[in-house]
XYZ file of C-alpha atoms in Angstrom:
511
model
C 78.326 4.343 85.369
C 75.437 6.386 83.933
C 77.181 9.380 85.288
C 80.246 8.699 83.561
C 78.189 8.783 80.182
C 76.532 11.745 80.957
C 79.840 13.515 81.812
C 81.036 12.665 77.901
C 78.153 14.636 76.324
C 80.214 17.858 74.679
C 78.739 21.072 75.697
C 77.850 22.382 72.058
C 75.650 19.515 71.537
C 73.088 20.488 73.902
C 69.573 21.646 72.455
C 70.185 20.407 69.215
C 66.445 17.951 69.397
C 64.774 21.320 70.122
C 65.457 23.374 67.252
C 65.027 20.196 64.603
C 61.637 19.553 66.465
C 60.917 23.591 66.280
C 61.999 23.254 62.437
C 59.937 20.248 62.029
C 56.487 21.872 63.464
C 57.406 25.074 61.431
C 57.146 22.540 58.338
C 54.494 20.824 59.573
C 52.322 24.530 60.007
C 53.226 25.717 56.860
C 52.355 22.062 55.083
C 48.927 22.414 57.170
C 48.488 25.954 56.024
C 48.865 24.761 52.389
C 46.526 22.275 52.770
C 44.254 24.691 54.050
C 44.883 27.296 51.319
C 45.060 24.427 48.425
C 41.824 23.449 49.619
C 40.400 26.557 49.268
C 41.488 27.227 45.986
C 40.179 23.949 44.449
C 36.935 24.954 45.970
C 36.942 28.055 44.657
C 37.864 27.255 41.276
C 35.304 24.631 41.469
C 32.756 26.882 41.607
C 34.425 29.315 39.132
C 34.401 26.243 36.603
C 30.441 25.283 37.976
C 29.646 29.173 36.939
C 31.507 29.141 33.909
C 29.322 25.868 32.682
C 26.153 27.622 34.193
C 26.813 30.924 31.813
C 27.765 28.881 28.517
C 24.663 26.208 28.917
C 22.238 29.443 29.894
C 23.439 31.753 26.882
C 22.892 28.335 24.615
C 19.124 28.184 25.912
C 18.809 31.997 25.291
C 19.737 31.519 21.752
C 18.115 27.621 21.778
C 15.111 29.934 22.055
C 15.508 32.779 20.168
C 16.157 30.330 17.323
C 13.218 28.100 18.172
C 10.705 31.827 18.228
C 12.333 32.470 14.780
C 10.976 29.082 13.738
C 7.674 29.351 14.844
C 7.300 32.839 13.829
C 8.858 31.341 10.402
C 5.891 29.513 10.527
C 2.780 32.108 11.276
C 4.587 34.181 8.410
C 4.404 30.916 5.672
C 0.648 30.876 7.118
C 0.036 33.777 6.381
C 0.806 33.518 2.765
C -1.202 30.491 3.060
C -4.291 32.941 4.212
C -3.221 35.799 1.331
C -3.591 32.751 -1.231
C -6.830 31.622 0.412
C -8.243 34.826 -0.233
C -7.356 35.315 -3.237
C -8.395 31.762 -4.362
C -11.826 33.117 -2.763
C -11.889 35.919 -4.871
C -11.405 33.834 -7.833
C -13.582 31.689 -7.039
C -16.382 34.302 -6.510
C -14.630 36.223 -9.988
C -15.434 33.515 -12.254
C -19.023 33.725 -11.712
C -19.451 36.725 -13.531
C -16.933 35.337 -15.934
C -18.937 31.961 -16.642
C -22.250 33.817 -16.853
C -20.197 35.745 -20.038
C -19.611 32.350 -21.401
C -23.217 31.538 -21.183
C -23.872 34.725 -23.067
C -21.304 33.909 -25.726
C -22.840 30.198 -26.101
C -26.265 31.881 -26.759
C -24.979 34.426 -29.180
C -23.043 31.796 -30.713
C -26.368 29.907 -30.944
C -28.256 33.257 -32.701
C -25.789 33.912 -35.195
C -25.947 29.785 -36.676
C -29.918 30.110 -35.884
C -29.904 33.557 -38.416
C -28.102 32.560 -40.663
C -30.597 29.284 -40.644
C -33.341 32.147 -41.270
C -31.268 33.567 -44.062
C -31.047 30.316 -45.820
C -34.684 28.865 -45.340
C -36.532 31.429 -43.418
C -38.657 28.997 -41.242
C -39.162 29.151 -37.560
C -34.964 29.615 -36.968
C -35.766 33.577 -37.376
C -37.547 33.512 -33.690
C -35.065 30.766 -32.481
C -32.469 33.451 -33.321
C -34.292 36.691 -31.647
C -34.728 34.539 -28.788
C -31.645 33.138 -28.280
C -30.105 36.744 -28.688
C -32.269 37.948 -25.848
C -30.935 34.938 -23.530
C -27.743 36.146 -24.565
C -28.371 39.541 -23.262
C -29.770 38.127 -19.784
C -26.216 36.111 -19.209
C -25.010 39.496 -20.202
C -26.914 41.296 -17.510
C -26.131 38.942 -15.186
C -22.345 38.642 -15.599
C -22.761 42.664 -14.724
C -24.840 42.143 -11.624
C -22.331 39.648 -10.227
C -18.989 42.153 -11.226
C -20.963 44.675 -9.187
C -20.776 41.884 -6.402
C -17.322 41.210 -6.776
C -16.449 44.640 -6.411
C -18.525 45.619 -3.539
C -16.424 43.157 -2.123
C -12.366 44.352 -3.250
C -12.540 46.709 -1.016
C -12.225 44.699 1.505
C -10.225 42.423 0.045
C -7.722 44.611 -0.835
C -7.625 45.453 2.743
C -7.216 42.103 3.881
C -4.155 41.470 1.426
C -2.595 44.742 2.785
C -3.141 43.655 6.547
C -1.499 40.437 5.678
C 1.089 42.387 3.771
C 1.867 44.288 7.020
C 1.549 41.387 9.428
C 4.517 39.772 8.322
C 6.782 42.714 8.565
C 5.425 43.462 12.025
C 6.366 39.412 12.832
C 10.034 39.948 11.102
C 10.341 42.969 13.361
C 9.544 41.390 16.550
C 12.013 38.433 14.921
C 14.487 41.468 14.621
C 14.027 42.300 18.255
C 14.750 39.030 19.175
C 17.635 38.617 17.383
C 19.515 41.730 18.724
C 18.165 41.361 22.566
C 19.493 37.659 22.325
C 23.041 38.950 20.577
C 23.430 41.430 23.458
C 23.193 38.978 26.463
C 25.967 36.521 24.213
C 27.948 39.508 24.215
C 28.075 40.881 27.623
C 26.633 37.736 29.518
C 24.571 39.484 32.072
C 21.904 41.286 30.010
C 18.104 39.889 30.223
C 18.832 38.142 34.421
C 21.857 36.472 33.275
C 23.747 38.571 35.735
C 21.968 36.580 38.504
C 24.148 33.479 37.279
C 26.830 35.585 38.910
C 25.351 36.590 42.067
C 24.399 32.980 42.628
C 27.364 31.299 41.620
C 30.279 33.081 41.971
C 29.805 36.788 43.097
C 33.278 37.397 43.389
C 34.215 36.357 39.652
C 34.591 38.861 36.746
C 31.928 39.620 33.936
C 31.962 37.525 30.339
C 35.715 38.330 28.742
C 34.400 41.012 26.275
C 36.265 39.488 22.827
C 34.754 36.018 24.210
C 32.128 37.967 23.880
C 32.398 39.132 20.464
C 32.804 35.304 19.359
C 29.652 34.351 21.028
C 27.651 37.179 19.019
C 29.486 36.111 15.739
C 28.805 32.463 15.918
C 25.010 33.554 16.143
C 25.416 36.205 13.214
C 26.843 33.290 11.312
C 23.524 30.899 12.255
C 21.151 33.185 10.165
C 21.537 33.502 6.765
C 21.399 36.967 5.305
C 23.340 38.494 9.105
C 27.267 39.598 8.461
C 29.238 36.710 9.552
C 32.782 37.832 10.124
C 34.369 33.996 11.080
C 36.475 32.819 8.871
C 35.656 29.099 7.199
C 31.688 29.608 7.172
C 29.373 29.682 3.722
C 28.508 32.706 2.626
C 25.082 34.313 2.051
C 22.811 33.240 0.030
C 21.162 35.742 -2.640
C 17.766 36.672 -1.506
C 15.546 35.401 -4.411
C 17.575 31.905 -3.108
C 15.860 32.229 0.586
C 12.369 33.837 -1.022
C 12.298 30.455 -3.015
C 12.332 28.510 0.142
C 9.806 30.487 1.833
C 7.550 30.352 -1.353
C 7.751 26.479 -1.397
C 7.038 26.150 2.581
C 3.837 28.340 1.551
C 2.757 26.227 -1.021
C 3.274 23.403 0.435
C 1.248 24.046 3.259
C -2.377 25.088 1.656
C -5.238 23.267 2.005
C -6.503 21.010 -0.464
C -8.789 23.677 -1.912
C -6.720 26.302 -2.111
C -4.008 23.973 -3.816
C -6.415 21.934 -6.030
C -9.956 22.463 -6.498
C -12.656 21.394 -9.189
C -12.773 18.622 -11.598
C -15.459 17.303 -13.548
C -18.955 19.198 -13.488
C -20.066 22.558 -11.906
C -18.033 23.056 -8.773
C -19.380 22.183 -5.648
C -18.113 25.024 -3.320
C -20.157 27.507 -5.783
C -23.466 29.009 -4.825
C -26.623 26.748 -5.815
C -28.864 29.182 -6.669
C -26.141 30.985 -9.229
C -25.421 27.350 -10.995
C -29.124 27.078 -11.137
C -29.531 30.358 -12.447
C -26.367 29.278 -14.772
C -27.606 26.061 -16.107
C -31.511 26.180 -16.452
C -33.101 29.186 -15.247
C -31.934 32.192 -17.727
C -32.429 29.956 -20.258
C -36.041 28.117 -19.537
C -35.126 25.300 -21.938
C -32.386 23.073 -22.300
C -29.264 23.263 -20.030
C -26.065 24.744 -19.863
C -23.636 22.737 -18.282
C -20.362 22.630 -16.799
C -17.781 20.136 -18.357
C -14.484 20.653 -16.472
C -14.154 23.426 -14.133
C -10.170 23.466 -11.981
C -9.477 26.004 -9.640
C -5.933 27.042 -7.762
C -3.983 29.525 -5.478
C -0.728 30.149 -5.183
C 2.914 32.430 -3.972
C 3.965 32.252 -7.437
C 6.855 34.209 -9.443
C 4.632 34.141 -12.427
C 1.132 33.933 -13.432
C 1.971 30.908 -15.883
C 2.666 29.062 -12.698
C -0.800 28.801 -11.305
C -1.686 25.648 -13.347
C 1.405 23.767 -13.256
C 4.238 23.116 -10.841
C 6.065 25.482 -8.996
C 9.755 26.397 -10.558
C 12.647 25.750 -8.263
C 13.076 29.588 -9.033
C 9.510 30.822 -7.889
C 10.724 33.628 -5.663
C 6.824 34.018 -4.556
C 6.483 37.934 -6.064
C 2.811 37.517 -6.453
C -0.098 36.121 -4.971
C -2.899 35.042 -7.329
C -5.831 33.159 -7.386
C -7.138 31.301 -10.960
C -10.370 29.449 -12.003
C -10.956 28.061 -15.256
C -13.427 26.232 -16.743
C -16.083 25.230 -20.225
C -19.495 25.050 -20.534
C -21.740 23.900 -23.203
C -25.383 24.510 -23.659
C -27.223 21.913 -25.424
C -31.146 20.718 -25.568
C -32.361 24.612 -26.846
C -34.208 24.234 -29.522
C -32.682 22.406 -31.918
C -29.621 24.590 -31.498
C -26.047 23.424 -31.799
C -23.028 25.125 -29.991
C -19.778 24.479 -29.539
C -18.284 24.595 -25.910
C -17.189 27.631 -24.544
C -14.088 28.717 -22.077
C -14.276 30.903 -19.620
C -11.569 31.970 -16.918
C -10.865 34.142 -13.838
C -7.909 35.386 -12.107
C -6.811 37.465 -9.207
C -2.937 38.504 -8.878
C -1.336 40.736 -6.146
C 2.196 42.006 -6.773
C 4.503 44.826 -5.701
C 4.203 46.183 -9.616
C 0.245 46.810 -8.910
C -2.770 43.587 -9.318
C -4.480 42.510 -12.183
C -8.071 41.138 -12.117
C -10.407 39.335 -14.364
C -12.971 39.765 -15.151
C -11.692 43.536 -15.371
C -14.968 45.383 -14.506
C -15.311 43.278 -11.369
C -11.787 45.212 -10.439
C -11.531 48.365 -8.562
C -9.031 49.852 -7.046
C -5.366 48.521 -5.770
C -4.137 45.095 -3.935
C -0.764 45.441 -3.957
C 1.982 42.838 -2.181
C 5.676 43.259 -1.498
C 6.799 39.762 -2.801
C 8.600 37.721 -0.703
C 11.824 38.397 1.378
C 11.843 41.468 -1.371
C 14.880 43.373 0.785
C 18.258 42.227 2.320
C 17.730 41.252 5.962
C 19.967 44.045 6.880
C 17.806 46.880 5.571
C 14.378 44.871 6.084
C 12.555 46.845 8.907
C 9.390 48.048 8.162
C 8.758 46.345 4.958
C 10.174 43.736 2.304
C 8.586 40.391 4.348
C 12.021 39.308 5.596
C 12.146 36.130 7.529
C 15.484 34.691 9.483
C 16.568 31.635 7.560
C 19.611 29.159 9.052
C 22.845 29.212 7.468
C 23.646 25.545 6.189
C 27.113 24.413 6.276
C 28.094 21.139 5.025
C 31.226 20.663 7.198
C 30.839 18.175 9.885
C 33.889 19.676 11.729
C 31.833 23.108 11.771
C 28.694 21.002 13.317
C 26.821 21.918 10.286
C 26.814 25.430 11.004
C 24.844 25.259 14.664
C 26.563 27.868 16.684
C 28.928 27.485 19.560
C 28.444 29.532 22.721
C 31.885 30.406 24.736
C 32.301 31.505 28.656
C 35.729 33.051 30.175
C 35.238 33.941 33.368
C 38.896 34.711 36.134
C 38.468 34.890 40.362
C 40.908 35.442 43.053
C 41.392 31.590 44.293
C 42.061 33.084 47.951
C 40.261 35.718 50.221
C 39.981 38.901 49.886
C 40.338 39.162 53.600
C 42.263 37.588 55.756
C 39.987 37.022 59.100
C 37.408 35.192 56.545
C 40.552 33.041 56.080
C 43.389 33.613 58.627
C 45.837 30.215 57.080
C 46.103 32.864 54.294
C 48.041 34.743 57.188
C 48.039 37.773 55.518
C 46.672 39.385 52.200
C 49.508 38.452 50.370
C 49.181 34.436 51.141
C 53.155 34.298 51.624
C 55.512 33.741 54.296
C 59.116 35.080 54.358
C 62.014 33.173 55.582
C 65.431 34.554 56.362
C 68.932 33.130 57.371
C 71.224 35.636 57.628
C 71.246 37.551 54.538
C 69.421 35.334 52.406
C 65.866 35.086 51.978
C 63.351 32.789 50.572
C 59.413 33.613 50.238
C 56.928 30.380 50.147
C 53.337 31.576 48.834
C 50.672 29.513 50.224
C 47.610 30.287 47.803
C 47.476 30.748 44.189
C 46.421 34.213 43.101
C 44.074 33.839 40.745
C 42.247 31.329 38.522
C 40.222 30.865 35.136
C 37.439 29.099 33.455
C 36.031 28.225 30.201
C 32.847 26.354 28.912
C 31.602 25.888 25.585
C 28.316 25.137 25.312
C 26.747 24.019 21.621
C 23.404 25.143 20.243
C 21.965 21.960 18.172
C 18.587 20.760 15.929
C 17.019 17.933 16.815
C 13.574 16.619 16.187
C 12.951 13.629 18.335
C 12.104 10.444 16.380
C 13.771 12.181 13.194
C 17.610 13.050 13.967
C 18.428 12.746 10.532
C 16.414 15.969 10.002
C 18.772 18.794 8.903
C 18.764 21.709 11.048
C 15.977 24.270 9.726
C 14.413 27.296 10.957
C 10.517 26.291 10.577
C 10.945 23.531 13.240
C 10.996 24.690 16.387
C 13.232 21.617 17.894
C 16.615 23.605 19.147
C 18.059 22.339 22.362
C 21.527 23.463 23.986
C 24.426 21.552 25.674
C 27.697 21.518 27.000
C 30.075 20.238 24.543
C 33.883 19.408 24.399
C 36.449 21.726 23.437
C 38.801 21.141 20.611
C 42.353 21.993 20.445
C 41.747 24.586 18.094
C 38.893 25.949 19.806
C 40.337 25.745 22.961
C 43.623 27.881 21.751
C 41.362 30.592 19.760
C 39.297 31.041 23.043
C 42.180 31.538 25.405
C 43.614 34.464 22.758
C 40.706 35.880 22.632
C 40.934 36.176 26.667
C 44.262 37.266 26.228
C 45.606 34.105 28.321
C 48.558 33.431 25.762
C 50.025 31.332 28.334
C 47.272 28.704 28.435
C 46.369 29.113 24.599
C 50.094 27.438 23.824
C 49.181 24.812 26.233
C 46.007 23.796 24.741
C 47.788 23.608 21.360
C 49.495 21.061 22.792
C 48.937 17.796 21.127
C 47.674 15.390 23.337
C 47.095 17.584 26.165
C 43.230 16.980 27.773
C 40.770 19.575 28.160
C-alpha cells in the first residue's frame, strides 16, 4: 500500500519544501538583518537627539551666564556712581565749611553796619560794638580763605578720583562687550569656547551646528539686549538712549547710603569736624554764639542741578554728578546785637560740559564726567559709560523677550564601515534581488538622520517669580523647552530640511 502512494507522487513536484524553506530563511535573514540595522539606527539617532539636547541646554548656560556677568557688572557700574556721588557729597560736605564761615562773616558785618549806624544816631558805646564786630567779620573772612585753601589742596585728587571712576565703567562695559561677542560666537558656530568637546563626547561622527541655525541663535541674543541690532521680525524696538540712562540713573540713586541720599536736619551737622563748629559757633567770636538752625545735605546722578533737593524726574538721564549742602545760621547773645539769619550753601557738580564748584575759590582745575550711557551701545568702546540693558517685550507668546537657543545637528544612522557592522553587508546597506529580468533592491539601514533642540534662556529669582526679567539681577537659568509649530517649521528652513519643515506645520502633528 504505501508503495502504491508513493508511486502517485508526479515527478515535477519533487523539491518544492526546499526552495519555500530556502525562501523562508532568506526572509527570515534579511528580517534579522533589519532588526539588526533598525536597531542601530535608533541607537544612533538616540544619541544624535541626546547631543543635540546637550548643545542647545550648554549654549543656554553660556548665554544664562553671559547675561547673569552683564547683571552683576550692571551692578559694580550703578556702584560706582554710587561712589562718584559719595565723593562728591564729601566734597560738599567739606565745601560748605568755607562757605558757612562766609555766612558768619556776613552775620557780623550785618551786625557792624546796624551797630554804626547806632553810633551815628546816639554815639554811645555802639561805635566800639561796631569796630569790633567788623573785625570778627574779617576773622570769619580769613577763615572761610584758610578752609578754600583746604578744599583745594584736596580737588586734585578729587578730580582724579571722579576721572578713575569715569574710566572704570567704560573699562567694565568693555569687558561686558567682550563677553557679549565671545558668547555670540559659540551660539553661532557651537563649538567655540570647549563646546566642541560636546561633540567628541557625544556624537563624534555628527556634523557641526547648521550655520543659519546658527545665525538664529546669535539673533535671538542680539534681540535680548537693548541697544544690539535685532534683525527678527515681531520684537520691540530700541529704546532711545536717554530712555536706558534714566534707568541706570534711578538704580544709582536708589542705591546710596543714607548719607549720601539724605543728610542733616536740625542743628550743626554731626558728620562735620568739632573743632571747625567750635571755631564756627563760639571761638572767632569770644561772646555769644553762632548757631546752626537747619543744615540738609545731598548727592546725586542728576540731569540737573535743580534736582539735588527734590525728587528725581522720570527724565533724569544722570548727565551730572553733584554734591549740595545748604544751610542758616544766626548769631545771637553779642552784645546787644541783633541779626537776622543768614544762608549759606555749597555745591559740587561734574558734567561732560566742564564742573562747577562753590564756593568758587575753593575750585581749581577740571572734574569732568561723561554722563550716563552718553553713546549708542554700538559705538560705545572706550568711552560714553554704556551698560547692556534687557530688551522687554510684553508678548507672552515671545516669552517676554528671553531668548531661545536652537541646535540642528545630521549623522549617518549606519556605519561607516562595514566590518564594525557586517548586517549592513556592505557600504551601501542594500541587498539586490533578481528574477529573471526584473529586479528589486531592499535597503536595510536608513542613510542618514537629524536632530533639533531648543533650549530657552529664562529670569527667575527664587521666592519672587513674578519679578520681570532685568539685567541687575543676576538670576538667569537655562532649559530645554518645547518646540512650537511655528518654531519648529522656521528651524527646519533654516536647516534647509523643507521636507520636515511642511511636516511640522502640520496641525496636530507632535514634536
Amino acid at each position: 500500500m504505501p508503495d502504491k502512494q508513493r508511486s502517485q507522487v508526479k515527478p515535477g513536484r519533487r523539491g518544492q519544501a526546499l526552495v519555500l524553506a530556502c525562501l523562508s530563511l532568506l526572509l527570515l535573514a534579511l528580517m534579522m538583518l533589519l532588526s539588526f540595522n533598525l536597531s542601530y539606527a535608533l541607537r544612533q539617532k538616540t544619541q544624535l537627539q541626546q547631543h543635540s539636547d546637550a548643545m542647545a541646554y550648554s549654549m543656554a548656560v553660556l548665554e544664562a551666564r553671559a547675561l547673569n556677568y552683564f547683571a552683576s557688572s550692571n551692578r559694580s557700574i550703578a556702584a560706582s556712581y554710587v561712589t562718584m556721588n559719595n565723593a562728591h557729597g564729601y566734597m560738599a560736605a567739606a565745601s560748605v565749611t568755607a562757605a558757612m564761615m562766609t555766612a558768619g562773616q556776613k552775620s557780623f558785618a550785618q551786625i557792624a553796619v546796624t551797630e554804626g549806624l547806632k553810633c551815628i544816631a546816639c554815639r554811645c558805646s555802639c561805635c566800639g560794638h561796631a569796630i569790633e564786630a567788623g573785625k570778627i567779620a574779617k576773622k570769619f573772612g580769613d577763615a572761610a580763605d584758610k578752609y578754600e585753601g583746604k578744599i583745594k589742596n584736596q580737588e586734585g585728587a578729587f578730580t582724579k578720583l571722579v576721572t578713575d571712576l569715569d574710566k572704570m565703567m567704560d573699562i567694565i562695559h568693555k569687558s561686558q562687550k567682550s563677553v557679549f561677542d565671545s558668547t555670540a560666537e559659540a551660539l553661532g558656530d557651537g563649538s567655540s569656547h570647549n563646546l566642541s568637546r560636546l561633540r567628541s563626547i557625544n556624537a563624534p561622527t555628527s556634523s557641526e551646528l547648521n550655520s543659519a541655525v546658527g545665525s538664529l541663535n546669535t539673533g535671538e541674543f542680539n534681540c535680548a539686549i537693548d541697544g544690539k541690532q535685532c534683525s527678527i521680525s515681531g520684537k520691540p524696538g530700541n529704546t532711545a538712549n536717554k530712555t536706558r540712562a534714566v534707568v541706570m540713573a534711578q538704580v544709582a540713586n536708589a542705591s546710596r547710603n543714607d548719607w549720601a541720599a539724605k543728610r542733616g536736619g536740625m542743628g550743626a551737622p554731626k558728620y562735620l569736624n568739632q573743632q571747625f563748629l567750635n571755631e564756627l559757633q563760639s571761638d572767632i567770636q569770644g561772646e555769644g554764639r553762632t548757631n546752626v538752625l537747619t543744615h540738609d545735605g545731598t548727592s546725586k546722578t542728576v540731569k540737573d542741578k535743580g534736582e539735588l533737593d527734590g525728587d528725581a524726574s522720570t527724565s533724569n538721564d544722570g548727565s551730572k554728578s553733584a554734591g549740595h549742602e545748604h544751610g542758616r545760621v544766626h548769631t545771637m547773645g553779642w552784645k546787644d546785637a541783633i541779626a537776622l539769619p543768614v544762608g549759606y550753601e555749597a555745591e559740587v557738580v561734574s558734567a561732560s560740559s566742564g564742573s562747577s564748584h562753590t564756593p568758587s575759590d575753593g575750585h581749581q582745575g577740571t572734574h569732568t564726567f561723561e554722563g550716563t550711557n552718553s553713546r549708542d551701545l554700538a559705538s560705545c568702546g572706550g568711552n560714553g559709560n554704556c551698560f547692556m540693558a534687557f530688551r522687554a517685550d510684553s508678548s507672552a507668546a515671545r516669552d517676554y523677550g528671553q531668548p531661545h537657543v536652537y541646535s540642528y545637528v545630521t549623522q549617518r544612522l549606519r556605519a561607516e564601515n562595514v566590518k564594525d557592522a557586517p548586517w549592513q553587508l556592505n557600504d551601501s546597506a542594500s541587498v539586490t534581488l533578481k528574477h529573471g529580468d526584473k529586479e528589486g533592491k531592499v535597503t536595510l539601514a536608513a542613510d542618514e538622520g537629524a536632530a533639533m533642540s531648543k533650549a530657552l534662556v529664562y529670569y527667575h529669582r527664587l521666592g519672587n517669580w513674578s519679578e520681570p526679567p532685568n539685567m541687575f539681577n543676576p538670576f538667569w537659568r537655562a532649559k530645554l523647552h518645547p518646540f512650537t509649530p511655528n518654531e519648529a517649521e522656521n528651524v527646519l528652513n533654516k536647516a534647509g530640511n523643507s521636507d520636515a519643515a511642511e511636516l511640522a506645520s502640520t496641525p496636530k502633528m507632535p514634536l
